[in-house]
Protein backbone atom coordinates (compact mmCIF):
# COMPACT_ATOMS: atom_id res chain seq x y z
CA UNK A 1 0.00 0.00 0.00
CA UNK A 2 1.64 3.20 -1.17
CA UNK A 3 1.56 6.69 0.27
CA UNK A 4 -0.55 8.00 -2.62
CA UNK A 5 -3.18 5.33 -1.90
CA UNK A 6 -3.31 6.29 1.79
CA UNK A 7 -3.69 9.97 0.96
CA UNK A 8 -6.72 9.22 -1.19
CA UNK A 9 -8.61 7.49 1.64
CA UNK A 10 -11.28 9.56 3.37
CA UNK A 11 -11.61 8.95 7.11
CA UNK A 12 -14.96 9.48 8.79
CA UNK A 13 -13.33 11.77 11.36
CA UNK A 14 -12.31 14.18 8.59
CA UNK A 15 -15.99 14.59 7.67
CA UNK A 16 -17.09 15.78 11.14
CA UNK A 17 -17.65 19.53 11.60
CA UNK A 18 -16.07 20.29 8.25
CA UNK A 19 -16.72 22.69 5.40
CA UNK A 20 -19.00 21.32 2.69
CA UNK A 21 -19.28 23.12 -0.61
CA UNK A 22 -22.48 22.61 -2.59
CA UNK A 23 -23.22 23.93 -6.07
CA UNK A 24 -25.27 26.82 -4.68
CA UNK A 25 -23.74 27.55 -1.26
CA UNK A 26 -21.20 26.58 1.37
CA UNK A 27 -21.76 25.16 4.86
CA UNK A 28 -18.88 25.95 7.20
CA UNK A 29 -19.79 23.58 10.04
CA UNK A 30 -21.44 20.51 8.65
CA UNK A 31 -20.96 16.80 9.16
CA UNK A 32 -21.24 14.21 6.43
CA UNK A 33 -21.97 10.56 7.17
CA UNK A 34 -22.10 7.89 4.48
CA UNK A 35 -24.93 5.42 5.24
CA UNK A 36 -23.69 2.05 4.04
CA UNK A 37 -24.94 -1.53 3.98
CA UNK A 38 -23.46 -4.63 5.65
CA UNK A 39 -20.99 -5.06 2.79
CA UNK A 40 -19.74 -1.48 3.02
CA UNK A 41 -21.44 -0.06 -0.09
CA UNK A 42 -22.68 3.48 0.44
CA UNK A 43 -26.39 3.94 -0.28
CA UNK A 44 -27.12 7.41 1.13
CA UNK A 45 -25.41 10.44 2.60
CA UNK A 46 -26.53 11.94 5.90
CA UNK A 47 -25.72 15.65 6.17
CA UNK A 48 -26.08 17.68 9.36
CA UNK A 49 -25.91 21.48 9.27
CA UNK A 50 -24.86 22.89 12.63
CA UNK A 51 -25.83 26.47 11.78
CA UNK A 52 -29.55 25.74 11.50
CA UNK A 53 -29.92 22.27 13.06
CA UNK A 54 -31.07 20.62 9.84
CA UNK A 55 -30.62 16.93 9.10
CA UNK A 56 -30.75 16.03 5.41
CA UNK A 57 -30.41 12.89 3.34
CA UNK A 58 -29.33 12.38 -0.26
CA UNK A 59 -29.08 9.24 -2.35
CA UNK A 60 -25.47 8.42 -3.10
CA UNK A 61 -24.35 8.33 -6.73
CA UNK A 62 -20.90 8.01 -8.33
CA UNK A 63 -19.24 11.41 -8.62
CA UNK A 64 -21.44 13.02 -5.96
CA UNK A 65 -18.57 13.59 -3.50
CA UNK A 66 -15.22 15.04 -4.52
CA UNK A 67 -12.29 16.01 -2.31
CA UNK A 68 -9.83 18.26 -4.11
CA UNK A 69 -6.06 18.55 -3.64
CA UNK A 70 -6.57 21.18 -0.89
CA UNK A 71 -8.77 18.66 0.99
CA UNK A 72 -11.95 20.68 0.44
CA UNK A 73 -15.14 18.61 0.38
CA UNK A 74 -17.50 19.21 -2.55
CA UNK A 75 -20.96 17.74 -3.06
CA UNK A 76 -22.21 17.96 -6.61
CA UNK A 77 -25.76 18.86 -5.77
CA UNK A 78 -27.66 21.94 -4.74
CA UNK A 79 -28.27 22.56 -1.05
CA UNK A 80 -31.73 23.89 -1.91
CA UNK A 81 -32.63 20.52 -3.47
CA UNK A 82 -31.85 18.47 -0.35
CA UNK A 83 -34.81 16.95 1.48
CA UNK A 84 -35.13 16.97 5.22
CA UNK A 85 -34.50 13.54 6.76
CA UNK A 86 -38.00 13.46 8.24
CA UNK A 87 -39.39 13.42 4.68
CA UNK A 88 -37.75 10.04 3.96
CA UNK A 89 -39.29 6.69 4.74
CA UNK A 90 -37.62 5.29 7.87
CA UNK A 91 -37.59 1.78 6.42
CA UNK A 92 -35.27 3.08 3.71
CA UNK A 93 -32.36 3.33 6.12
CA UNK A 94 -33.13 0.78 8.83
CA UNK A 95 -30.68 -1.75 7.30
CA UNK A 96 -27.94 0.86 6.84
CA UNK A 97 -25.07 1.90 9.11
CA UNK A 98 -23.07 5.03 9.78
CA UNK A 99 -20.07 5.72 12.01
CA UNK A 100 -20.33 8.67 14.38
CA UNK A 101 -18.07 8.34 17.45
CA UNK A 102 -19.09 11.83 18.68
CA UNK A 103 -22.83 11.09 18.50
CA UNK A 104 -23.53 14.30 16.59
CA UNK A 105 -27.25 13.45 16.36
CA UNK A 106 -27.39 13.48 20.16
CA UNK A 107 -26.56 17.18 20.15
CA UNK A 108 -29.21 19.43 21.63
CA UNK A 109 -29.79 21.32 18.36
CA UNK A 110 -31.14 18.15 16.71
CA UNK A 111 -33.54 17.14 19.51
CA UNK A 112 -37.14 17.01 18.44
CA UNK A 113 -36.25 16.17 14.86
CA UNK A 114 -38.48 13.29 13.76
CA UNK A 115 -35.76 11.23 12.06
CA UNK A 116 -33.23 11.31 14.91
CA UNK A 117 -34.31 8.12 16.78
CA UNK A 118 -34.20 6.02 13.61
CA UNK A 119 -30.93 7.51 12.40
CA UNK A 120 -29.31 7.07 15.83
CA UNK A 121 -30.15 3.36 15.64
CA UNK A 122 -27.86 3.13 12.58
CA UNK A 123 -24.78 4.36 14.50
CA UNK A 124 -22.16 1.60 14.83
CA UNK A 125 -20.66 2.76 18.20
CA UNK A 126 -24.05 2.08 19.80
CA UNK A 127 -23.53 -1.64 19.13
CA UNK A 128 -19.75 -2.09 18.83
CA UNK A 129 -17.53 -0.10 21.21
CA UNK A 130 -14.30 -1.54 19.80
CA UNK A 131 -14.64 0.18 16.42
CA UNK A 132 -12.85 3.52 16.52
CA UNK A 133 -12.59 4.51 12.86
CA UNK A 134 -13.78 3.88 9.32
CA UNK A 135 -12.01 4.87 6.10
CA UNK A 136 -13.78 5.20 2.76
CA UNK A 137 -12.58 5.29 -0.82
CA UNK A 138 -12.11 8.73 -2.39
CA UNK A 139 -15.70 8.90 -3.67
CA UNK A 140 -17.27 7.70 -0.37
CA UNK A 141 -18.75 4.84 -2.40
CA UNK A 142 -17.40 2.08 -0.17
CA UNK A 143 -16.10 1.58 3.36
CA UNK A 144 -12.62 0.09 2.87
CA UNK A 145 -10.97 -0.13 6.30
CA UNK A 146 -12.04 -0.39 9.92
CA UNK A 147 -9.92 0.64 12.90
CA UNK A 148 -10.51 -1.32 16.10
CA UNK A 149 -9.18 -0.59 19.58
CA UNK A 150 -8.74 -3.08 22.37
CA UNK A 151 -7.04 -1.67 25.44
CA UNK A 152 -3.73 -0.24 24.23
CA UNK A 153 -3.67 -2.07 20.90
CA UNK A 154 -5.03 -0.84 17.58
CA UNK A 155 -5.71 -2.93 14.49
CA UNK A 156 -6.65 -1.92 10.96
CA UNK A 157 -8.64 -4.44 8.94
CA UNK A 158 -10.22 -4.45 5.54
CA UNK A 159 -13.98 -3.96 5.64
CA UNK A 160 -15.83 -7.11 4.55
CA UNK A 161 -19.28 -8.67 4.80
CA UNK A 162 -18.54 -10.01 8.32
CA UNK A 163 -17.28 -6.74 9.82
CA UNK A 164 -20.68 -5.71 11.18
CA UNK A 165 -22.05 -9.18 11.99
CA UNK A 166 -21.82 -8.71 15.77
CA UNK A 167 -23.23 -5.19 15.63
CA UNK A 168 -26.14 -6.41 13.47
CA UNK A 169 -27.01 -9.10 16.03
CA UNK A 170 -26.99 -6.52 18.82
CA UNK A 171 -29.16 -4.14 16.80
CA UNK A 172 -31.72 -6.86 16.10
CA UNK A 173 -31.76 -7.81 19.79
CA UNK A 174 -32.29 -4.18 20.81
CA UNK A 175 -35.34 -3.87 18.55
CA UNK A 176 -36.95 -7.14 19.65
CA UNK A 177 -38.42 -6.92 23.13
CA UNK A 178 -39.59 -10.16 24.73
CA UNK A 179 -43.31 -10.31 25.51
CA UNK A 180 -42.69 -11.43 29.08
CA UNK A 181 -40.68 -8.30 29.82
CA UNK A 182 -43.47 -6.07 28.55
CA UNK A 183 -46.12 -7.86 30.61
CA UNK A 184 -44.11 -7.74 33.83
CA UNK A 185 -43.30 -4.04 33.54
CA UNK A 186 -46.44 -2.84 35.38
CA UNK A 187 -49.84 -4.16 36.33
CA UNK A 188 -53.21 -2.68 37.20
CA UNK A 189 -54.65 -3.62 40.56
CA UNK A 190 -58.40 -4.12 40.76
CA UNK A 191 -60.16 -1.39 42.77
CA UNK A 192 -61.32 -3.86 45.46
CA UNK A 193 -57.70 -4.60 46.42
CA UNK A 194 -56.91 -1.03 47.43
CA UNK A 195 -56.54 -0.52 51.22
PDB file of N, CA and C in Angstrom, residues 80-167:
ATOM      1  N   UNK A  80     -30.294  23.610  -1.873  1.00  0.00           N
ATOM      2  CA  UNK A  80     -31.732  23.886  -1.911  1.00  0.00           C
ATOM      3  C   UNK A  80     -32.543  22.659  -2.324  1.00  0.00           C
ATOM      4  N   UNK A  81     -31.919  21.713  -3.011  1.00  0.00           N
ATOM      5  CA  UNK A  81     -32.628  20.518  -3.474  1.00  0.00           C
ATOM      6  C   UNK A  81     -32.641  19.384  -2.459  1.00  0.00           C
ATOM      7  N   UNK A  82     -31.907  19.536  -1.354  1.00  0.00           N
ATOM      8  CA  UNK A  82     -31.853  18.473  -0.347  1.00  0.00           C
ATOM      9  C   UNK A  82     -33.171  18.387   0.408  1.00  0.00           C
ATOM     10  N   UNK A  83     -33.591  17.172   0.700  1.00  0.00           N
ATOM     11  CA  UNK A  83     -34.805  16.947   1.483  1.00  0.00           C
ATOM     12  C   UNK A  83     -34.451  16.717   2.937  1.00  0.00           C
ATOM     13  N   UNK A  84     -35.295  17.205   3.803  1.00  0.00           N
ATOM     14  CA  UNK A  84     -35.132  16.971   5.225  1.00  0.00           C
ATOM     15  C   UNK A  84     -35.257  15.476   5.497  1.00  0.00           C
ATOM     16  N   UNK A  85     -34.498  14.980   6.464  1.00  0.00           N
ATOM     17  CA  UNK A  85     -34.497  13.540   6.762  1.00  0.00           C
ATOM     18  C   UNK A  85     -35.863  13.044   7.203  1.00  0.00           C
ATOM     19  N   UNK A  86     -36.674  13.897   7.796  1.00  0.00           N
ATOM     20  CA  UNK A  86     -37.995  13.460   8.240  1.00  0.00           C
ATOM     21  C   UNK A  86     -38.938  13.198   7.066  1.00  0.00           C
ATOM     22  N   UNK A  87     -38.574  13.648   5.871  1.00  0.00           N
ATOM     23  CA  UNK A  87     -39.390  13.420   4.676  1.00  0.00           C
ATOM     24  C   UNK A  87     -39.161  12.026   4.083  1.00  0.00           C
ATOM     25  N   UNK A  88     -38.102  11.349   4.506  1.00  0.00           N
ATOM     26  CA  UNK A  88     -37.749  10.039   3.960  1.00  0.00           C
ATOM     27  C   UNK A  88     -38.460   8.949   4.746  1.00  0.00           C
ATOM     28  N   UNK A  89     -38.696   7.846   4.097  1.00  0.00           N
ATOM     29  CA  UNK A  89     -39.294   6.687   4.741  1.00  0.00           C
ATOM     30  C   UNK A  89     -38.241   6.043   5.637  1.00  0.00           C
ATOM     31  N   UNK A  90     -38.580   5.840   6.911  1.00  0.00           N
ATOM     32  CA  UNK A  90     -37.616   5.292   7.869  1.00  0.00           C
ATOM     33  C   UNK A  90     -37.148   3.895   7.496  1.00  0.00           C
ATOM     34  N   UNK A  91     -37.991   3.130   6.824  1.00  0.00           N
ATOM     35  CA  UNK A  91     -37.593   1.784   6.419  1.00  0.00           C
ATOM     36  C   UNK A  91     -36.483   1.822   5.383  1.00  0.00           C
ATOM     37  N   UNK A  92     -36.307   2.948   4.724  1.00  0.00           N
ATOM     38  CA  UNK A  92     -35.269   3.078   3.709  1.00  0.00           C
ATOM     39  C   UNK A  92     -33.864   3.039   4.271  1.00  0.00           C
ATOM     40  N   UNK A  93     -33.703   3.370   5.548  1.00  0.00           N
ATOM     41  CA  UNK A  93     -32.357   3.333   6.124  1.00  0.00           C
ATOM     42  C   UNK A  93     -32.252   2.477   7.376  1.00  0.00           C
ATOM     43  N   UNK A  94     -33.219   1.612   7.628  1.00  0.00           N
ATOM     44  CA  UNK A  94     -33.134   0.779   8.835  1.00  0.00           C
ATOM     45  C   UNK A  94     -32.096  -0.335   8.709  1.00  0.00           C
ATOM     46  N   UNK A  95     -31.715  -0.727   7.492  1.00  0.00           N
ATOM     47  CA  UNK A  95     -30.678  -1.746   7.303  1.00  0.00           C
ATOM     48  C   UNK A  95     -29.319  -1.132   7.002  1.00  0.00           C
ATOM     49  N   UNK A  96     -29.196   0.175   7.141  1.00  0.00           N
ATOM     50  CA  UNK A  96     -27.943   0.857   6.840  1.00  0.00           C
ATOM     51  C   UNK A  96     -27.210   1.212   8.128  1.00  0.00           C
ATOM     52  N   UNK A  97     -25.933   1.563   7.981  1.00  0.00           N
ATOM     53  CA  UNK A  97     -25.071   1.900   9.108  1.00  0.00           C
ATOM     54  C   UNK A  97     -24.364   3.218   8.837  1.00  0.00           C
ATOM     55  N   UNK A  98     -24.005   3.917   9.899  1.00  0.00           N
ATOM     56  CA  UNK A  98     -23.071   5.031   9.784  1.00  0.00           C
ATOM     57  C   UNK A  98     -22.152   4.998  11.001  1.00  0.00           C
ATOM     58  N   UNK A  99     -21.037   5.707  10.917  1.00  0.00           N
ATOM     59  CA  UNK A  99     -20.074   5.716  12.009  1.00  0.00           C
ATOM     60  C   UNK A  99     -19.936   7.140  12.528  1.00  0.00           C
ATOM     61  N   UNK A 100     -20.370   7.353  13.759  1.00  0.00           N
ATOM     62  CA  UNK A 100     -20.330   8.670  14.385  1.00  0.00           C
ATOM     63  C   UNK A 100     -19.877   8.518  15.833  1.00  0.00           C
ATOM     64  N   UNK A 101     -18.560   8.534  16.083  1.00  0.00           N
ATOM     65  CA  UNK A 101     -18.073   8.341  17.451  1.00  0.00           C
ATOM     66  C   UNK A 101     -18.424   9.497  18.389  1.00  0.00           C
ATOM     67  N   UNK A 102     -18.735  10.672  17.847  1.00  0.00           N
ATOM     68  CA  UNK A 102     -19.089  11.827  18.677  1.00  0.00           C
ATOM     69  C   UNK A 102     -20.583  11.914  18.960  1.00  0.00           C
ATOM     70  N   UNK A 103     -21.380  11.084  18.352  1.00  0.00           N
ATOM     71  CA  UNK A 103     -22.833  11.088  18.503  1.00  0.00           C
ATOM     72  C   UNK A 103     -23.393  12.480  18.202  1.00  0.00           C
ATOM     73  N   UNK A 104     -23.086  12.977  17.017  1.00  0.00           N
ATOM     74  CA  UNK A 104     -23.534  14.304  16.590  1.00  0.00           C
ATOM     75  C   UNK A 104     -25.052  14.435  16.685  1.00  0.00           C
ATOM     76  N   UNK A 105     -25.787  13.376  16.328  1.00  0.00           N
ATOM     77  CA  UNK A 105     -27.248  13.452  16.361  1.00  0.00           C
ATOM     78  C   UNK A 105     -27.799  13.560  17.780  1.00  0.00           C
ATOM     79  N   UNK A 106     -26.972  13.312  18.775  1.00  0.00           N
ATOM     80  CA  UNK A 106     -27.393  13.479  20.161  1.00  0.00           C
ATOM     81  C   UNK A 106     -27.279  14.916  20.639  1.00  0.00           C
ATOM     82  N   UNK A 107     -26.717  15.776  19.802  1.00  0.00           N
ATOM     83  CA  UNK A 107     -26.556  17.185  20.146  1.00  0.00           C
ATOM     84  C   UNK A 107     -27.923  17.834  20.359  1.00  0.00           C
ATOM     85  N   UNK A 108     -27.956  18.778  21.253  1.00  0.00           N
ATOM     86  CA  UNK A 108     -29.208  19.431  21.633  1.00  0.00           C
ATOM     87  C   UNK A 108     -29.917  20.090  20.450  1.00  0.00           C
ATOM     88  N   UNK A 109     -29.163  20.602  19.485  1.00  0.00           N
ATOM     89  CA  UNK A 109     -29.792  21.315  18.364  1.00  0.00           C
ATOM     90  C   UNK A 109     -30.619  20.397  17.474  1.00  0.00           C
ATOM     91  N   UNK A 110     -30.391  19.081  17.553  1.00  0.00           N
ATOM     92  CA  UNK A 110     -31.140  18.147  16.711  1.00  0.00           C
ATOM     93  C   UNK A 110     -32.284  17.468  17.459  1.00  0.00           C
ATOM     94  N   UNK A 111     -32.464  17.762  18.741  1.00  0.00           N
ATOM     95  CA  UNK A 111     -33.535  17.136  19.507  1.00  0.00           C
ATOM     96  C   UNK A 111     -34.891  17.602  18.995  1.00  0.00           C
ATOM     97  N   UNK A 112     -35.822  16.694  18.946  1.00  0.00           N
ATOM     98  CA  UNK A 112     -37.144  17.005  18.440  1.00  0.00           C
ATOM     99  C   UNK A 112     -37.291  16.745  16.955  1.00  0.00           C
ATOM    100  N   UNK A 113     -36.185  16.478  16.286  1.00  0.00           N
ATOM    101  CA  UNK A 113     -36.247  16.166  14.858  1.00  0.00           C
ATOM    102  C   UNK A 113     -36.795  14.755  14.708  1.00  0.00           C
ATOM    103  N   UNK A 114     -37.786  14.571  13.873  1.00  0.00           N
ATOM    104  CA  UNK A 114     -38.482  13.291  13.760  1.00  0.00           C
ATOM    105  C   UNK A 114     -37.629  12.113  13.343  1.00  0.00           C
ATOM    106  N   UNK A 115     -36.568  12.339  12.576  1.00  0.00           N
ATOM    107  CA  UNK A 115     -35.764  11.232  12.060  1.00  0.00           C
ATOM    108  C   UNK A 115     -34.643  10.808  13.003  1.00  0.00           C
ATOM    109  N   UNK A 116     -34.377  11.583  14.050  1.00  0.00           N
ATOM    110  CA  UNK A 116     -33.227  11.306  14.912  1.00  0.00           C
ATOM    111  C   UNK A 116     -33.258   9.918  15.548  1.00  0.00           C
ATOM    112  N   UNK A 117     -34.353   9.456  16.154  1.00  0.00           N
ATOM    113  CA  UNK A 117     -34.313   8.123  16.780  1.00  0.00           C
ATOM    114  C   UNK A 117     -33.957   7.005  15.799  1.00  0.00           C
ATOM    115  N   UNK A 118     -34.494   7.071  14.593  1.00  0.00           N
ATOM    116  CA  UNK A 118     -34.201   6.021  13.615  1.00  0.00           C
ATOM    117  C   UNK A 118     -32.775   6.134  13.091  1.00  0.00           C
ATOM    118  N   UNK A 119     -32.301   7.338  12.881  1.00  0.00           N
ATOM    119  CA  UNK A 119     -30.929   7.511  12.404  1.00  0.00           C
ATOM    120  C   UNK A 119     -29.919   7.153  13.488  1.00  0.00           C
ATOM    121  N   UNK A 120     -30.231   7.440  14.749  1.00  0.00           N
ATOM    122  CA  UNK A 120     -29.311   7.066  15.831  1.00  0.00           C
ATOM    123  C   UNK A 120     -29.181   5.553  15.942  1.00  0.00           C
ATOM    124  N   UNK A 121     -30.226   4.829  15.573  1.00  0.00           N
ATOM    125  CA  UNK A 121     -30.147   3.363  15.639  1.00  0.00           C
ATOM    126  C   UNK A 121     -29.247   2.787  14.555  1.00  0.00           C
ATOM    127  N   UNK A 122     -28.783   3.613  13.613  1.00  0.00           N
ATOM    128  CA  UNK A 122     -27.856   3.135  12.581  1.00  0.00           C
ATOM    129  C   UNK A 122     -26.403   3.395  12.954  1.00  0.00           C
ATOM    130  N   UNK A 123     -26.140   3.999  14.109  1.00  0.00           N
ATOM    131  CA  UNK A 123     -24.777   4.355  14.497  1.00  0.00           C
ATOM    132  C   UNK A 123     -24.031   3.150  15.060  1.00  0.00           C
ATOM    133  N   UNK A 124     -22.932   2.787  14.448  1.00  0.00           N
ATOM    134  CA  UNK A 124     -22.161   1.597  14.833  1.00  0.00           C
ATOM    135  C   UNK A 124     -21.674   1.649  16.285  1.00  0.00           C
ATOM    136  N   UNK A 125     -21.131   2.768  16.807  1.00  0.00           N
ATOM    137  CA  UNK A 125     -20.665   2.763  18.200  1.00  0.00           C
ATOM    138  C   UNK A 125     -21.735   2.418  19.229  1.00  0.00           C
ATOM    139  N   UNK A 126     -22.994   2.491  18.878  1.00  0.00           N
ATOM    140  CA  UNK A 126     -24.046   2.075  19.795  1.00  0.00           C
ATOM    141  C   UNK A 126     -24.103   0.576  19.984  1.00  0.00           C
ATOM    142  N   UNK A 127     -23.483  -0.173  19.089  1.00  0.00           N
ATOM    143  CA  UNK A 127     -23.527  -1.638  19.128  1.00  0.00           C
ATOM    144  C   UNK A 127     -22.143  -2.272  19.204  1.00  0.00           C
ATOM    145  N   UNK A 128     -21.106  -1.550  18.835  1.00  0.00           N
ATOM    146  CA  UNK A 128     -19.749  -2.093  18.833  1.00  0.00           C
ATOM    147  C   UNK A 128     -18.791  -1.011  19.330  1.00  0.00           C
ATOM    148  N   UNK A 129     -18.399  -1.103  20.602  1.00  0.00           N
ATOM    149  CA  UNK A 129     -17.534  -0.098  21.215  1.00  0.00           C
ATOM    150  C   UNK A 129     -16.079  -0.220  20.786  1.00  0.00           C
ATOM    151  N   UNK A 130     -15.697  -1.352  20.182  1.00  0.00           N
ATOM    152  CA  UNK A 130     -14.296  -1.535  19.804  1.00  0.00           C
ATOM    153  C   UNK A 130     -13.940  -0.815  18.512  1.00  0.00           C
ATOM    154  N   UNK A 131     -14.921  -0.493  17.690  1.00  0.00           N
ATOM    155  CA  UNK A 131     -14.642   0.176  16.424  1.00  0.00           C
ATOM    156  C   UNK A 131     -14.372   1.652  16.688  1.00  0.00           C
ATOM    157  N   UNK A 132     -13.209   2.125  16.250  1.00  0.00           N
ATOM    158  CA  UNK A 132     -12.847   3.516  16.524  1.00  0.00           C
ATOM    159  C   UNK A 132     -12.618   4.337  15.264  1.00  0.00           C
ATOM    160  N   UNK A 133     -12.771   3.744  14.090  1.00  0.00           N
ATOM    161  CA  UNK A 133     -12.593   4.508  12.863  1.00  0.00           C
ATOM    162  C   UNK A 133     -13.020   3.727  11.641  1.00  0.00           C
ATOM    163  N   UNK A 134     -13.426   4.463  10.613  1.00  0.00           N
ATOM    164  CA  UNK A 134     -13.785   3.883   9.325  1.00  0.00           C
ATOM    165  C   UNK A 134     -13.164   4.764   8.253  1.00  0.00           C
ATOM    166  N   UNK A 135     -12.577   4.139   7.238  1.00  0.00           N
ATOM    167  CA  UNK A 135     -12.009   4.871   6.104  1.00  0.00           C
ATOM    168  C   UNK A 135     -12.720   4.443   4.828  1.00  0.00           C
ATOM    169  N   UNK A 136     -13.056   5.426   3.999  1.00  0.00           N
ATOM    170  CA  UNK A 136     -13.784   5.202   2.756  1.00  0.00           C
ATOM    171  C   UNK A 136     -12.878   5.453   1.562  1.00  0.00           C
ATOM    172  N   UNK A 137     -13.313   4.963   0.402  1.00  0.00           N
ATOM    173  CA  UNK A 137     -12.580   5.295  -0.816  1.00  0.00           C
ATOM    174  C   UNK A 137     -12.792   6.776  -1.127  1.00  0.00           C
ATOM    175  N   UNK A 138     -12.098   7.284  -2.114  1.00  0.00           N
ATOM    176  CA  UNK A 138     -12.105   8.727  -2.392  1.00  0.00           C
ATOM    177  C   UNK A 138     -13.461   9.276  -2.804  1.00  0.00           C
ATOM    178  N   UNK A 139     -14.373   8.423  -3.258  1.00  0.00           N
ATOM    179  CA  UNK A 139     -15.698   8.897  -3.666  1.00  0.00           C
ATOM    180  C   UNK A 139     -16.757   8.672  -2.588  1.00  0.00           C
ATOM    181  N   UNK A 140     -16.368   8.106  -1.459  1.00  0.00           N
ATOM    182  CA  UNK A 140     -17.266   7.697  -0.372  1.00  0.00           C
ATOM    183  C   UNK A 140     -18.207   6.577  -0.799  1.00  0.00           C
ATOM    184  N   UNK A 141     -17.893   5.896  -1.878  1.00  0.00           N
ATOM    185  CA  UNK A 141     -18.752   4.844  -2.399  1.00  0.00           C
ATOM    186  C   UNK A 141     -18.660   3.537  -1.643  1.00  0.00           C
ATOM    187  N   UNK A 142     -17.597   3.339  -0.871  1.00  0.00           N
ATOM    188  CA  UNK A 142     -17.404   2.077  -0.168  1.00  0.00           C
ATOM    189  C   UNK A 142     -16.546   2.286   1.069  1.00  0.00           C
ATOM    190  N   UNK A 143     -16.938   1.624   2.155  1.00  0.00           N
ATOM    191  CA  UNK A 143     -16.102   1.576   3.356  1.00  0.00           C
ATOM    192  C   UNK A 143     -14.999   0.556   3.085  1.00  0.00           C
ATOM    193  N   UNK A 144     -13.745   0.972   3.207  1.00  0.00           N
ATOM    194  CA  UNK A 144     -12.625   0.091   2.871  1.00  0.00           C
ATOM    195  C   UNK A 144     -11.932  -0.496   4.093  1.00  0.00           C
ATOM    196  N   UNK A 145     -11.726   0.324   5.129  1.00  0.00           N
ATOM    197  CA  UNK A 145     -10.974  -0.127   6.298  1.00  0.00           C
ATOM    198  C   UNK A 145     -11.705   0.231   7.584  1.00  0.00           C
ATOM    199  N   UNK A 146     -11.465  -0.594   8.595  1.00  0.00           N
ATOM    200  CA  UNK A 146     -12.035  -0.392   9.922  1.00  0.00           C
ATOM    201  C   UNK A 146     -10.892  -0.388  10.925  1.00  0.00           C
ATOM    202  N   UNK A 147     -10.917   0.566  11.832  1.00  0.00           N
ATOM    203  CA  UNK A 147      -9.925   0.639  12.901  1.00  0.00           C
ATOM    204  C   UNK A 147     -10.605   0.165  14.172  1.00  0.00           C
ATOM    205  N   UNK A 148      -9.970  -0.789  14.841  1.00  0.00           N
ATOM    206  CA  UNK A 148     -10.510  -1.317  16.102  1.00  0.00           C
ATOM    207  C   UNK A 148      -9.490  -1.105  17.211  1.00  0.00           C
ATOM    208  N   UNK A 149     -10.005  -0.767  18.390  1.00  0.00           N
ATOM    209  CA  UNK A 149      -9.176  -0.594  19.584  1.00  0.00           C
ATOM    210  C   UNK A 149      -9.554  -1.629  20.620  1.00  0.00           C
ATOM    211  N   UNK A 150      -8.535  -2.160  21.260  1.00  0.00           N
ATOM    212  CA  UNK A 150      -8.742  -3.077  22.367  1.00  0.00           C
ATOM    213  C   UNK A 150      -7.659  -2.782  23.396  1.00  0.00           C
ATOM    214  N   UNK A 151      -8.033  -2.065  24.439  1.00  0.00           N
ATOM    215  CA  UNK A 151      -7.042  -1.669  25.438  1.00  0.00           C
ATOM    216  C   UNK A 151      -6.050  -0.694  24.821  1.00  0.00           C
ATOM    217  N   UNK A 152      -4.785  -1.083  24.801  1.00  0.00           N
ATOM    218  CA  UNK A 152      -3.734  -0.242  24.231  1.00  0.00           C
ATOM    219  C   UNK A 152      -3.429  -0.577  22.775  1.00  0.00           C
ATOM    220  N   UNK A 153      -3.994  -1.658  22.267  1.00  0.00           N
ATOM    221  CA  UNK A 153      -3.665  -2.072  20.897  1.00  0.00           C
ATOM    222  C   UNK A 153      -4.686  -1.543  19.891  1.00  0.00           C
ATOM    223  N   UNK A 154      -4.203  -1.325  18.680  1.00  0.00           N
ATOM    224  CA  UNK A 154      -5.030  -0.840  17.578  1.00  0.00           C
ATOM    225  C   UNK A 154      -4.785  -1.747  16.386  1.00  0.00           C
ATOM    226  N   UNK A 155      -5.864  -2.122  15.703  1.00  0.00           N
ATOM    227  CA  UNK A 155      -5.709  -2.932  14.494  1.00  0.00           C
ATOM    228  C   UNK A 155      -6.513  -2.301  13.363  1.00  0.00           C
ATOM    229  N   UNK A 156      -5.982  -2.415  12.160  1.00  0.00           N
ATOM    230  CA  UNK A 156      -6.653  -1.922  10.964  1.00  0.00           C
ATOM    231  C   UNK A 156      -6.949  -3.131  10.092  1.00  0.00           C
ATOM    232  N   UNK A 157      -8.204  -3.298   9.753  1.00  0.00           N
ATOM    233  CA  UNK A 157      -8.640  -4.444   8.942  1.00  0.00           C
ATOM    234  C   UNK A 157      -9.420  -3.944   7.744  1.00  0.00           C
ATOM    235  N   UNK A 158      -9.403  -4.739   6.714  1.00  0.00           N
ATOM    236  CA  UNK A 158     -10.217  -4.445   5.543  1.00  0.00           C
ATOM    237  C   UNK A 158     -11.683  -4.678   5.887  1.00  0.00           C
ATOM    238  N   UNK A 159     -12.542  -3.810   5.424  1.00  0.00           N
ATOM    239  CA  UNK A 159     -13.979  -3.962   5.643  1.00  0.00           C
ATOM    240  C   UNK A 159     -14.475  -5.095   4.757  1.00  0.00           C
ATOM    241  N   UNK A 160     -15.241  -6.026   5.345  1.00  0.00           N
ATOM    242  CA  UNK A 160     -15.830  -7.111   4.553  1.00  0.00           C
ATOM    243  C   UNK A 160     -17.249  -7.386   5.053  1.00  0.00           C
ATOM    244  N   UNK A 161     -17.870  -8.375   4.481  1.00  0.00           N
ATOM    245  CA  UNK A 161     -19.276  -8.669   4.803  1.00  0.00           C
ATOM    246  C   UNK A 161     -19.473  -9.097   6.256  1.00  0.00           C
ATOM    247  N   UNK A 162     -18.417  -9.543   6.932  1.00  0.00           N
ATOM    248  CA  UNK A 162     -18.535 -10.015   8.317  1.00  0.00           C
ATOM    249  C   UNK A 162     -18.167  -8.942   9.344  1.00  0.00           C
ATOM    250  N   UNK A 163     -17.736  -7.787   8.902  1.00  0.00           N
ATOM    251  CA  UNK A 163     -17.281  -6.742   9.816  1.00  0.00           C
ATOM    252  C   UNK A 163     -18.367  -6.318  10.796  1.00  0.00           C
ATOM    253  N   UNK A 164     -19.584  -6.207  10.333  1.00  0.00           N
ATOM    254  CA  UNK A 164     -20.680  -5.711  11.176  1.00  0.00           C
ATOM    255  C   UNK A 164     -21.603  -6.810  11.684  1.00  0.00           C
ATOM    256  N   UNK A 165     -21.183  -8.068  11.592  1.00  0.00           N
ATOM    257  CA  UNK A 165     -22.054  -9.180  11.993  1.00  0.00           C
ATOM    258  C   UNK A 165     -22.459  -9.083  13.463  1.00  0.00           C
ATOM    259  N   UNK A 166     -21.514  -8.814  14.346  1.00  0.00           N
ATOM    260  CA  UNK A 166     -21.821  -8.714  15.774  1.00  0.00           C
ATOM    261  C   UNK A 166     -22.719  -7.513  16.058  1.00  0.00           C
ATOM    262  N   UNK A 167     -22.413  -6.385  15.429  1.00  0.00           N
ATOM    263  CA  UNK A 167     -23.235  -5.189  15.631  1.00  0.00           C
ATOM    264  C   UNK A 167     -24.656  -5.411  15.122  1.00  0.00           C
TER     265      UNK A 167
END
